[in-house]
Amino acid sequence: IETLADRSFFALFISSIASAVATGLTAALTFIMLTYFWAFSSEQVFYWTLLVIISALMGLLIAPWASKRWGKKGAALRLGVLAFTVQPLPVLCRLLGWMPENGDPLLFPILATVNTIDLGLIIAMQAIFFSMLADLVEHSEVKTGRRNEGVFFSALTFIRKTNQGIGAFFAGLILQAVAFPEGASPADVPSESVLQLGALLVPFQWLLWGVMLVALAYYRLDRAQHQSNLTAIQSRDGRPI
């Protein structure tokens, strides 16, 4: 209880809940949005998925650079605000009539480029997020005298798995609310249902990501305090960290 009651851990805990619900919601609706909202072909969906490799490489490069420049909390917040503001924008622009029509040769390159960059930012932020959690292990050890990395990581892993399922459940509710037909071909789905799906998805995503970032702002462990924790542990135990 003493370990989990840490204020910074509680901030990450709440942030992780909102993130997991948003991730589950987005993942459950991604294929539907690609197929019905944007009318992509199966080949385009394949290339869309393949671009995740580039996003992952971007994330690996961005995370250490951003952490060094702004510190872990500052980097996570900046990357999160940018990534999660941009993520729903293509859908919002379509609803406002500012995107090329489905089938336009410019549509897929525009969306694929935006998604690849945005996903790279999200991957970088998530890497920093788990690094922030790792820093709490030493912080907790200084306060309690116990090293409880298993408690921290298992608690967040459990909550993420559970709440991703909740996000998928919300996705089902949204599909029911817009009367989205099950198993229908893209041509058979009413355009009203498709547009309503996008109109509901955008505010839900922004709400959940907003809660995540607000909670993350209450994380208190900075670079100087973390270094102080490492020094204290090394001085006490005579072992390098």
Coordinates of N, CA and C in Angstrom, one line a residue:
I1 N 0.8 -1.2 0.0 CA 0.0 0.0 0.0 C 0.9 1.2 0.0
E2 N 1.9 1.2 0.8 CA 2.8 2.4 0.9 C 3.5 2.6 -0.4
T3 N 3.8 1.6 -1.1 CA 4.5 1.7 -2.5 C 3.5 2.3 -3.5
L4 N 2.3 1.8 -3.5 CA 1.3 2.3 -4.5 C 0.7 3.6 -4.2
A5 N 0.9 4.1 -2.9 CA 0.3 5.4 -2.5 C 1.1 6.5 -2.9
D6 N 2.3 6.3 -3.5 CA 3.1 7.4 -4.0 C 2.4 8.3 -4.9
R7 N 2.5 9.6 -4.8 CA 1.7 10.6 -5.6 C 2.1 10.5 -7.1
S8 N 3.3 10.3 -7.3 CA 3.8 10.2 -8.7 C 3.3 8.9 -9.4
F9 N 3.3 7.9 -8.6 CA 2.8 6.6 -9.1 C 1.3 6.7 -9.4
F10 N 0.6 7.4 -8.5 CA -0.9 7.5 -8.7 C -1.2 8.4 -9.9
A11 N -0.3 9.4 -10.2 CA -0.5 10.1 -11.4 C -0.3 9.2 -12.7
L12 N 0.7 8.4 -12.7 CA 0.9 7.5 -13.8 C -0.2 6.4 -13.9
F13 N -0.7 6.1 -12.7 CA -1.8 5.1 -12.7 C -3.0 5.6 -13.4
I14 N -3.5 6.8 -13.0 CA -4.7 7.4 -13.6 C -4.4 7.7 -15.1
S15 N -3.2 8.2 -15.4 CA -2.8 8.4 -16.8 C -2.9 7.2 -17.6
S16 N -2.4 6.1 -17.0 CA -2.4 4.8 -17.7 C -3.9 4.3 -18.0
I17 N -4.8 4.5 -17.0 CA -6.1 4.1 -17.2 C -6.8 4.8 -18.4
A18 N -6.6 6.1 -18.5 CA -7.2 6.9 -19.6 C -6.5 6.5 -20.9
S19 N -5.2 6.3 -20.9 CA -4.5 5.9 -22.1 C -5.0 4.5 -22.6
A20 N -5.2 3.6 -21.7 CA -5.6 2.2 -22.0 C -7.0 2.2 -22.6
V21 N -7.9 3.0 -22.1 CA -9.2 3.1 -22.6 C -9.2 3.7 -24.0
A22 N -8.4 4.8 -24.2 CA -8.3 5.4 -25.5 C -7.7 4.5 -26.5
T23 N -6.7 3.8 -26.1 CA -6.0 2.8 -27.0 C -6.9 1.7 -27.4
G24 N -7.7 1.2 -26.5 CA -8.6 0.1 -26.8 C -9.7 0.6 -27.7
L25 N -10.2 1.8 -27.5 CA -11.3 2.4 -28.3 C -10.7 2.6 -29.7
T26 N -9.6 3.2 -29.8 CA -9.0 3.5 -31.2 C -8.7 2.2 -31.9
A27 N -8.1 1.3 -31.2 CA -7.7 0.0 -31.9 C -8.9 -0.7 -32.4
A28 N -10.0 -0.7 -31.6 CA -11.2 -1.5 -32.0 C -11.9 -0.8 -33.2
L29 N -11.7 0.5 -33.4 CA -12.3 1.1 -34.5 C -11.4 1.5 -35.7
T30 N -10.1 1.1 -35.6 CA -9.2 1.5 -36.6 C -9.5 0.9 -38.0
F31 N -9.7 -0.4 -38.0 CA -10.0 -1.1 -39.3 C -11.4 -0.6 -39.9
I32 N -12.3 -0.4 -39.0 CA -13.6 0.1 -39.5 C -13.4 1.5 -40.1
M33 N -12.7 2.4 -39.5 CA -12.4 3.7 -40.0 C -11.7 3.7 -41.3
L34 N -10.7 2.8 -41.4 CA -9.9 2.7 -42.6 C -10.7 2.2 -43.8
T35 N -11.6 1.2 -43.5 CA -12.4 0.6 -44.5 C -13.6 1.3 -44.9
Y36 N -14.3 1.9 -43.9 CA -15.6 2.5 -44.2 C -15.6 4.0 -44.2
F37 N -14.8 4.6 -43.3 CA -14.8 6.1 -43.3 C -13.9 6.6 -44.4
W38 N -12.7 6.0 -44.6 CA -11.8 6.4 -45.6 C -11.8 5.6 -46.9
A39 N -12.5 4.5 -46.9 CA -12.7 3.6 -48.1 C -11.4 3.2 -48.7
F40 N -10.5 2.8 -47.8 CA -9.2 2.2 -48.3 C -9.3 0.8 -48.7
S41 N -8.5 0.4 -49.7 CA -8.5 -0.9 -50.2 C -7.7 -1.8 -49.2
S42 N -7.8 -3.1 -49.4 CA -7.0 -4.0 -48.5 C -5.5 -3.8 -48.7
E43 N -5.1 -3.5 -49.9 CA -3.7 -3.2 -50.2 C -3.2 -1.9 -49.5
Q44 N -4.1 -0.9 -49.5 CA -3.7 0.3 -48.7 C -3.7 0.1 -47.2
V45 N -4.6 -0.8 -46.7 CA -4.6 -1.1 -45.3 C -3.3 -1.9 -45.0
F46 N -2.8 -2.7 -45.9 CA -1.6 -3.5 -45.7 C -0.4 -2.5 -45.5
Y47 N -0.3 -1.5 -46.5 CA 0.8 -0.6 -46.4 C 0.7 0.3 -45.2
W48 N -0.5 0.6 -44.8 CA -0.8 1.4 -43.6 C -0.2 0.7 -42.4
T49 N -0.4 -0.6 -42.3 CA 0.1 -1.4 -41.2 C 1.6 -1.5 -41.2
L50 N 2.2 -1.6 -42.5 CA 3.6 -1.8 -42.6 C 4.4 -0.6 -42.2
L51 N 3.7 0.6 -42.3 CA 4.4 1.8 -41.9 C 4.7 2.0 -40.4
V52 N 4.1 1.0 -39.6 CA 4.3 1.0 -38.2 C 5.8 0.8 -37.9
I53 N 6.5 0.1 -38.8 CA 7.9 -0.1 -38.6 C 8.7 1.2 -38.6
I54 N 8.3 2.1 -39.5 CA 9.0 3.4 -39.6 C 8.6 4.2 -38.4
S55 N 7.3 4.2 -37.9 CA 6.9 4.9 -36.7 C 7.7 4.4 -35.5
A56 N 8.0 3.1 -35.4 CA 8.7 2.6 -34.3 C 10.2 3.1 -34.3
L57 N 10.8 3.1 -35.5 CA 12.1 3.7 -35.6 C 12.2 5.2 -35.2
M58 N 11.2 5.9 -35.6 CA 11.1 7.3 -35.2 C 11.0 7.5 -33.7
G59 N 10.1 6.6 -33.1 CA 9.9 6.7 -31.7 C 11.2 6.5 -30.9
L60 N 12.0 5.5 -31.4 CA 13.3 5.2 -30.7 C 14.3 6.3 -30.8
L61 N 14.2 7.1 -31.9 CA 15.1 8.2 -32.0 C 14.6 9.5 -31.3
I62 N 13.3 9.7 -31.3 CA 12.7 10.9 -30.7 C 12.8 10.8 -29.1
A63 N 12.5 9.6 -28.6 CA 12.4 9.5 -27.1 C 13.6 10.0 -26.4
P64 N 14.8 9.5 -26.7 CA 16.0 9.9 -25.9 C 16.3 11.4 -26.2
W65 N 16.1 11.9 -27.4 CA 16.4 13.3 -27.7 C 15.5 14.2 -26.9
A66 N 14.2 13.9 -26.9 CA 13.2 14.7 -26.2 C 13.4 14.6 -24.7
S67 N 13.8 13.5 -24.1 CA 14.0 13.4 -22.7 C 15.2 14.2 -22.3
K68 N 16.3 14.2 -23.1 CA 17.5 15.0 -22.8 C 17.2 16.5 -22.9
R69 N 16.3 16.9 -23.8 CA 16.1 18.3 -24.0 C 15.2 18.9 -23.0
W70 N 14.1 18.1 -22.6 CA 13.0 18.7 -21.8 C 12.9 18.0 -20.4
G71 N 13.6 16.9 -20.2 CA 13.3 16.0 -19.1 C 12.2 15.1 -19.4
K72 N 12.1 14.0 -18.6 CA 11.1 13.0 -19.0 C 9.6 13.5 -19.0
K73 N 9.3 14.2 -17.9 CA 7.9 14.6 -17.7 C 7.6 15.7 -18.8
G74 N 8.5 16.7 -19.0 CA 8.3 17.7 -20.0 C 8.2 17.1 -21.4
A75 N 9.1 16.1 -21.7 CA 9.0 15.5 -23.0 C 7.7 14.7 -23.2
A76 N 7.3 14.0 -22.2 CA 6.1 13.2 -22.3 C 4.9 14.1 -22.6
L77 N 4.8 15.2 -21.8 CA 3.7 16.1 -22.0 C 3.7 16.8 -23.4
R78 N 4.9 17.3 -23.8 CA 5.0 17.9 -25.1 C 4.6 17.0 -26.2
L79 N 5.2 15.8 -26.2 CA 4.9 14.8 -27.3 C 3.5 14.4 -27.2
G80 N 2.9 14.2 -26.0 CA 1.5 13.8 -25.9 C 0.6 14.9 -26.4
V81 N 0.8 16.1 -26.1 CA -0.1 17.2 -26.6 C 0.0 17.3 -28.1
L82 N 1.2 17.2 -28.7 CA 1.3 17.2 -30.1 C 0.6 16.0 -30.8
A83 N 1.0 14.8 -30.3 CA 0.5 13.6 -30.9 C -1.0 13.4 -30.8
F84 N -1.6 13.7 -29.6 CA -3.0 13.4 -29.4 C -3.9 14.6 -29.9
T85 N -3.3 15.7 -30.2 CA -4.0 16.8 -30.9 C -4.1 16.4 -32.3
V86 N -3.1 16.0 -32.9 CA -3.0 15.7 -34.3 C -3.8 14.4 -34.7
Q87 N -3.8 13.4 -33.8 CA -4.4 12.1 -34.2 C -5.8 12.2 -34.7
P88 N -6.7 12.9 -34.1 CA -8.1 12.9 -34.6 C -8.3 14.0 -35.7
L89 N -7.3 14.8 -36.0 CA -7.6 16.0 -36.9 C -8.0 15.6 -38.3
P90 N -7.4 14.5 -38.9 CA -7.9 14.1 -40.2 C -9.4 13.8 -40.3
V91 N -9.9 13.1 -39.2 CA -11.3 12.8 -39.2 C -12.1 14.1 -39.0
L92 N -11.7 15.0 -38.2 CA -12.3 16.3 -38.0 C -12.3 17.1 -39.3
C93 N -11.2 17.1 -40.0 CA -11.1 17.8 -41.3 C -12.1 17.2 -42.3
R94 N -12.2 15.9 -42.3 CA -13.2 15.3 -43.2 C -14.6 15.8 -42.9
L95 N -14.9 15.8 -41.6 CA -16.3 16.2 -41.2 C -16.5 17.7 -41.6
L96 N -15.5 18.5 -41.6 CA -15.6 19.9 -42.0 C -15.5 20.1 -43.5
G97 N -15.2 19.0 -44.3 CA -15.1 19.1 -45.7 C -13.8 19.6 -46.2
W98 N -12.7 19.5 -45.4 CA -11.4 20.0 -45.7 C -10.4 18.9 -46.2
M99 N -10.9 17.7 -46.4 CA -10.0 16.6 -46.8 C -10.4 16.2 -48.2
P100 N -9.4 15.7 -49.0 CA -9.8 15.1 -50.3 C -10.9 14.0 -50.2
E101 N -11.7 13.9 -51.2 CA -12.7 12.9 -51.2 C -12.1 11.5 -51.3
N102 N -12.9 10.5 -50.8 CA -12.5 9.1 -50.8 C -12.2 8.7 -52.3
G103 N -11.1 8.0 -52.5 CA -10.7 7.7 -53.8 C -9.7 8.6 -54.5
D104 N -9.6 9.8 -53.9 CA -8.6 10.8 -54.5 C -7.2 10.3 -54.2
P105 N -6.3 10.3 -55.3 CA -5.0 9.8 -55.1 C -4.1 10.5 -54.0
L106 N -4.5 11.7 -53.6 CA -3.8 12.3 -52.6 C -4.2 11.9 -51.1
L107 N -5.4 11.3 -51.0 CA -5.9 11.0 -49.7 C -5.0 10.0 -48.9
F108 N -4.6 8.9 -49.5 CA -3.8 7.9 -48.8 C -2.5 8.4 -48.4
P109 N -1.7 9.1 -49.3 CA -0.4 9.6 -48.9 C -0.5 10.6 -47.8
I110 N -1.5 11.5 -47.8 CA -1.7 12.5 -46.7 C -1.9 11.8 -45.4
L111 N -2.9 10.9 -45.4 CA -3.2 10.2 -44.1 C -2.1 9.3 -43.6
A112 N -1.5 8.6 -44.5 CA -0.4 7.7 -44.1 C 0.8 8.5 -43.5
T113 N 1.1 9.6 -44.1 CA 2.2 10.4 -43.6 C 1.9 11.0 -42.2
V114 N 0.7 11.5 -42.1 CA 0.3 12.1 -40.8 C 0.2 11.0 -39.7
N115 N -0.3 9.8 -40.1 CA -0.4 8.7 -39.1 C 1.0 8.2 -38.7
T116 N 1.9 8.0 -39.7 CA 3.2 7.5 -39.4 C 4.0 8.4 -38.4
I117 N 3.9 9.7 -38.7 CA 4.6 10.7 -37.8 C 4.0 10.7 -36.4
D118 N 2.6 10.7 -36.4 CA 1.9 10.8 -35.2 C 2.1 9.6 -34.3
L119 N 2.1 8.4 -35.0 CA 2.4 7.1 -34.2 C 3.8 7.1 -33.7
G120 N 4.8 7.7 -34.4 CA 6.1 7.8 -33.9 C 6.2 8.6 -32.7
L121 N 5.4 9.7 -32.6 CA 5.4 10.5 -31.4 C 4.8 9.8 -30.3
I122 N 3.7 9.0 -30.5 CA 3.1 8.3 -29.5 C 4.0 7.2 -28.9
I123 N 4.7 6.5 -29.8 CA 5.6 5.5 -29.4 C 6.7 6.1 -28.5
A124 N 7.2 7.2 -28.9 CA 8.3 7.9 -28.1 C 7.7 8.3 -26.8
M125 N 6.5 8.8 -26.7 CA 5.9 9.2 -25.4 C 5.7 8.0 -24.5
Q126 N 5.3 6.9 -25.1 CA 5.1 5.7 -24.3 C 6.4 5.1 -23.7
A127 N 7.4 5.2 -24.5 CA 8.8 4.8 -24.1 C 9.2 5.7 -22.9
I128 N 9.0 7.0 -23.0 CA 9.3 7.9 -21.9 C 8.5 7.6 -20.7
F129 N 7.2 7.3 -20.9 CA 6.2 7.0 -19.8 C 6.7 5.8 -19.0
F130 N 7.2 4.7 -19.6 CA 7.7 3.6 -18.9 C 9.0 3.9 -18.2
S131 N 9.8 4.8 -18.8 CA 11.0 5.2 -18.2 C 10.7 6.0 -16.9
M132 N 9.7 6.8 -16.9 CA 9.3 7.5 -15.7 C 8.8 6.5 -14.7
L133 N 8.2 5.5 -15.0 CA 7.8 4.5 -14.1 C 9.0 3.8 -13.5
A134 N 10.0 3.5 -14.3 CA 11.2 2.8 -13.8 C 11.9 3.7 -12.8
D135 N 11.9 5.0 -13.0 CA 12.5 6.0 -12.1 C 11.9 5.9 -10.7
L136 N 10.6 5.6 -10.7 CA 9.9 5.5 -9.4 C 10.3 4.3 -8.6
V137 N 10.9 3.3 -9.2 CA 11.4 2.2 -8.4 C 12.5 2.6 -7.4
E138 N 13.5 3.4 -7.9 CA 14.5 3.9 -7.0 C 13.9 4.9 -6.0
H139 N 13.0 5.8 -6.4 CA 12.3 6.7 -5.5 C 11.6 6.0 -4.4
S140 N 10.9 4.9 -4.7 CA 10.2 4.1 -3.7 C 11.2 3.4 -2.8
E141 N 12.3 3.0 -3.4 CA 13.3 2.3 -2.6 C 13.9 3.2 -1.5
V142 N 14.2 4.4 -1.9 CA 14.7 5.4 -0.9 C 13.7 5.7 0.2
K143 N 12.4 5.7 -0.1 CA 11.4 6.1 0.9 C 11.1 4.9 1.8
T144 N 11.0 3.7 1.2 CA 10.5 2.5 1.9 C 11.6 1.5 2.3
G145 N 12.8 1.6 1.6 CA 13.8 0.6 1.9 C 13.6 -0.7 1.2
R146 N 12.6 -0.7 0.3 CA 12.3 -2.0 -0.5 C 12.3 -1.6 -1.9
R147 N 12.8 -2.6 -2.7 CA 12.8 -2.4 -4.2 C 11.6 -3.2 -4.8
N148 N 10.7 -2.5 -5.3 CA 9.4 -3.1 -5.7 C 9.0 -2.9 -7.2
E149 N 10.0 -3.1 -8.1 CA 9.7 -2.9 -9.5 C 8.6 -3.8 -10.0
G150 N 8.5 -5.0 -9.4 CA 7.5 -5.9 -9.8 C 6.1 -5.4 -9.5
V151 N 5.9 -4.8 -8.3 CA 4.6 -4.2 -7.9 C 4.2 -3.1 -8.9
F152 N 5.1 -2.2 -9.2 CA 4.8 -1.1 -10.1 C 4.4 -1.6 -11.5
F153 N 5.2 -2.4 -12.1 CA 5.0 -2.8 -13.5 C 3.8 -3.7 -13.6
S154 N 3.6 -4.6 -12.6 CA 2.5 -5.5 -12.7 C 1.2 -4.8 -12.5
A155 N 1.2 -3.8 -11.6 CA 0.0 -3.0 -11.4 C -0.5 -2.2 -12.7
L156 N 0.5 -1.6 -13.3 CA 0.2 -0.9 -14.6 C -0.2 -1.8 -15.7
T157 N 0.5 -2.9 -15.8 CA 0.2 -3.9 -16.9 C -1.2 -4.4 -16.7
F158 N -1.6 -4.7 -15.5 CA -2.9 -5.2 -15.2 C -4.0 -4.2 -15.6
I159 N -3.7 -3.0 -15.2 CA -4.7 -1.9 -15.4 C -4.8 -1.6 -16.9
R160 N -3.7 -1.7 -17.6 CA -3.8 -1.4 -19.1 C -4.5 -2.5 -19.8
K161 N -4.3 -3.7 -19.5 CA -5.0 -4.8 -20.1 C -6.5 -4.8 -19.9
T162 N -6.8 -4.5 -18.6 CA -8.2 -4.4 -18.3 C -8.9 -3.3 -19.0
N163 N -8.3 -2.1 -19.0 CA -9.0 -1.0 -19.5 C -9.0 -0.9 -21.0
Q164 N -8.1 -1.6 -21.7 CA -8.1 -1.7 -23.1 C -9.4 -2.4 -23.5
G165 N -9.8 -3.4 -22.7 CA -11.1 -4.1 -23.0 C -12.3 -3.2 -22.8
I166 N -12.2 -2.3 -21.8 CA -13.2 -1.3 -21.6 C -13.3 -0.4 -22.8
G167 N -12.2 0.0 -23.4 CA -12.2 0.9 -24.6 C -12.8 0.2 -25.7
A168 N -12.6 -1.1 -25.9 CA -13.2 -1.9 -27.0 C -14.7 -2.0 -26.7
F169 N -15.2 -2.1 -25.5 CA -16.6 -2.1 -25.1 C -17.2 -0.7 -25.5
F170 N -16.5 0.4 -25.2 CA -17.1 1.7 -25.6 C -17.2 1.8 -27.2
A171 N -16.2 1.2 -27.9 CA -16.3 1.2 -29.3 C -17.5 0.5 -29.8
G172 N -17.9 -0.6 -29.2 CA -19.1 -1.3 -29.5 C -20.4 -0.4 -29.2
L173 N -20.3 0.3 -28.1 CA -21.5 1.2 -27.8 C -21.6 2.3 -28.9
I174 N -20.5 2.8 -29.3 CA -20.5 3.9 -30.4 C -21.1 3.3 -31.7
L175 N -20.7 2.1 -32.0 CA -21.2 1.5 -33.3 C -22.7 1.3 -33.2
Q176 N -23.2 0.9 -32.0 CA -24.6 0.7 -31.8 C -25.3 2.1 -31.9
A177 N -24.7 3.1 -31.3 CA -25.4 4.4 -31.3 C -25.6 5.0 -32.7
V178 N -24.6 4.7 -33.6 CA -24.8 5.2 -35.0 C -25.4 4.2 -35.9
A179 N -25.9 3.1 -35.3 CA -26.7 2.0 -36.1 C -25.8 1.5 -37.2
F180 N -24.5 1.2 -36.9 CA -23.6 0.7 -37.9 C -23.9 -0.7 -38.2
P181 N -24.2 -1.1 -39.5 CA -24.6 -2.4 -39.8 C -23.5 -3.4 -39.7
E182 N -23.7 -4.6 -39.1 CA -22.7 -5.6 -38.9 C -22.5 -6.4 -40.2
G183 N -21.2 -6.5 -40.5 CA -20.8 -7.3 -41.7 C -21.2 -6.8 -43.0
A184 N -21.5 -5.5 -43.1 CA -22.0 -4.9 -44.4 C -20.7 -4.5 -45.2
S185 N -20.9 -4.5 -46.5 CA -19.8 -3.9 -47.4 C -19.8 -2.4 -47.3
P186 N -18.7 -1.8 -47.6 CA -18.6 -0.3 -47.5 C -19.8 0.4 -48.3
A187 N -20.2 -0.2 -49.4 CA -21.2 0.4 -50.3 C -22.6 0.4 -49.6
D188 N -22.8 -0.6 -48.7 CA -24.1 -0.8 -48.1 C -24.2 0.0 -46.7
V189 N -23.2 0.7 -46.3 CA -23.3 1.4 -45.0 C -23.7 2.8 -45.3
P190 N -24.8 3.3 -44.6 CA -25.3 4.6 -44.9 C -24.2 5.7 -44.5
S191 N -24.1 6.7 -45.4 CA -23.1 7.7 -45.1 C -23.3 8.4 -43.8
E192 N -24.6 8.5 -43.4 CA -24.9 9.2 -42.1 C -24.2 8.4 -41.0
S193 N -24.3 7.1 -41.0 CA -23.7 6.3 -39.9 C -22.2 6.5 -39.9
V194 N -21.6 6.5 -41.1 CA -20.1 6.7 -41.1 C -19.7 8.0 -40.6
L195 N -20.4 9.1 -41.0 CA -20.1 10.4 -40.5 C -20.3 10.6 -39.0
Q196 N -21.4 10.0 -38.5 CA -21.7 10.0 -37.1 C -20.6 9.3 -36.3
L197 N -20.1 8.2 -36.9 CA -19.0 7.4 -36.2 C -17.8 8.3 -36.0
G198 N -17.4 9.1 -37.0 CA -16.3 10.0 -36.9 C -16.6 11.1 -35.9
A199 N -17.8 11.6 -35.9 CA -18.2 12.7 -35.1 C -18.2 12.3 -33.6
L200 N -18.4 11.0 -33.3 CA -18.4 10.6 -31.9 C -17.0 10.2 -31.5
L201 N -16.2 9.6 -32.4 CA -14.9 9.2 -32.1 C -14.0 10.3 -31.7
V202 N -14.0 11.4 -32.4 CA -13.1 12.5 -32.2 C -13.2 13.1 -30.7
P203 N -14.4 13.5 -30.3 CA -14.4 14.0 -28.9 C -14.1 13.0 -27.8
F204 N -14.4 11.7 -28.0 CA -14.1 10.6 -27.1 C -12.5 10.5 -27.0
Q205 N -11.9 10.5 -28.1 CA -10.4 10.5 -28.1 C -9.8 11.6 -27.4
W206 N -10.2 12.8 -27.7 CA -9.6 14.0 -27.1 C -9.9 14.1 -25.6
L207 N -11.1 13.6 -25.2 CA -11.4 13.6 -23.8 C -10.5 12.6 -23.0
L208 N -10.3 11.4 -23.5 CA -9.5 10.4 -22.9 C -8.0 10.8 -22.9
W209 N -7.5 11.3 -24.0 CA -6.1 11.7 -24.0 C -5.9 12.9 -23.1
G210 N -6.9 13.8 -23.1 CA -6.8 15.0 -22.2 C -6.7 14.6 -20.7
V211 N -7.5 13.6 -20.3 CA -7.4 13.1 -18.9 C -6.1 12.5 -18.7
M212 N -5.6 11.8 -19.7 CA -4.2 11.2 -19.5 C -3.1 12.2 -19.3
L213 N -3.2 13.3 -20.1 CA -2.1 14.3 -20.0 C -2.3 15.1 -18.7
V214 N -3.5 15.4 -18.3 CA -3.7 16.2 -17.0 C -3.2 15.4 -15.9
A215 N -3.5 14.1 -15.8 CA -3.0 13.2 -14.7 C -1.5 13.2 -14.8
L216 N -0.9 13.1 -15.9 CA 0.6 13.0 -16.1 C 1.3 14.3 -15.6
A217 N 0.6 15.4 -15.6 CA 1.2 16.6 -15.2 C 1.4 16.6 -13.7
Y218 N 0.8 15.7 -12.9 CA 1.0 15.7 -11.5 C 2.1 14.8 -11.1
Y219 N 2.8 14.2 -12.0 CA 4.0 13.4 -11.7 C 5.1 14.4 -11.2
R220 N 5.7 14.1 -10.1 CA 6.6 15.1 -9.4 C 8.1 14.7 -9.5
L221 N 8.5 13.6 -9.9 CA 9.9 13.2 -9.9 C 10.6 13.8 -11.1
D222 N 11.6 14.6 -10.8 CA 12.4 15.2 -11.9 C 13.8 14.6 -12.0
R223 N 14.6 15.1 -12.9 CA 15.9 14.5 -13.1 C 16.8 14.7 -11.9
A224 N 16.8 15.8 -11.3 CA 17.6 16.1 -10.1 C 17.3 15.2 -9.0
Q225 N 16.0 15.0 -8.7 CA 15.6 14.1 -7.6 C 15.9 12.7 -7.9
H226 N 15.7 12.3 -9.2 CA 16.1 10.9 -9.5 C 17.6 10.6 -9.3
Q227 N 18.4 11.6 -9.7 CA 19.9 11.4 -9.5 C 20.2 11.4 -8.0
S228 N 19.5 12.2 -7.2 CA 19.6 12.2 -5.8 C 19.3 10.8 -5.2
N229 N 18.2 10.2 -5.7 CA 17.8 8.9 -5.3 C 18.9 7.8 -5.6
L230 N 19.4 7.9 -6.8 CA 20.4 6.9 -7.2 C 21.7 7.1 -6.3
T231 N 22.0 8.3 -6.0 CA 23.2 8.6 -5.1 C 23.0 8.0 -3.7
A232 N 21.7 8.2 -3.2 CA 21.4 7.8 -1.9 C 21.5 6.2 -1.8
I233 N 21.0 5.6 -2.8 CA 21.0 4.1 -2.8 C 22.4 3.6 -2.9
Q234 N 23.2 4.2 -3.8 CA 24.6 3.8 -3.9 C 25.4 4.0 -2.7
S235 N 25.2 5.1 -2.0 CA 25.9 5.4 -0.8 C 25.5 4.5 0.4
R236 N 24.2 4.1 0.4 CA 23.7 3.2 1.4 C 24.2 1.8 1.3
D237 N 24.1 1.3 0.0 CA 24.4 -0.1 -0.3 C 25.8 -0.3 -0.8
G238 N 26.4 0.7 -1.3 CA 27.8 0.6 -1.9 C 27.7 -0.2 -3.2
R239 N 26.6 0.0 -3.9 CA 26.5 -0.7 -5.2 C 26.1 0.3 -6.3
P240 N 26.6 0.1 -7.5 CA 26.3 1.0 -8.6 C 24.8 0.7 -9.0
I241 N 24.2 1.8 -9.6 CA 22.8 1.7 -10.1 C 22.8 1.8 -11.6

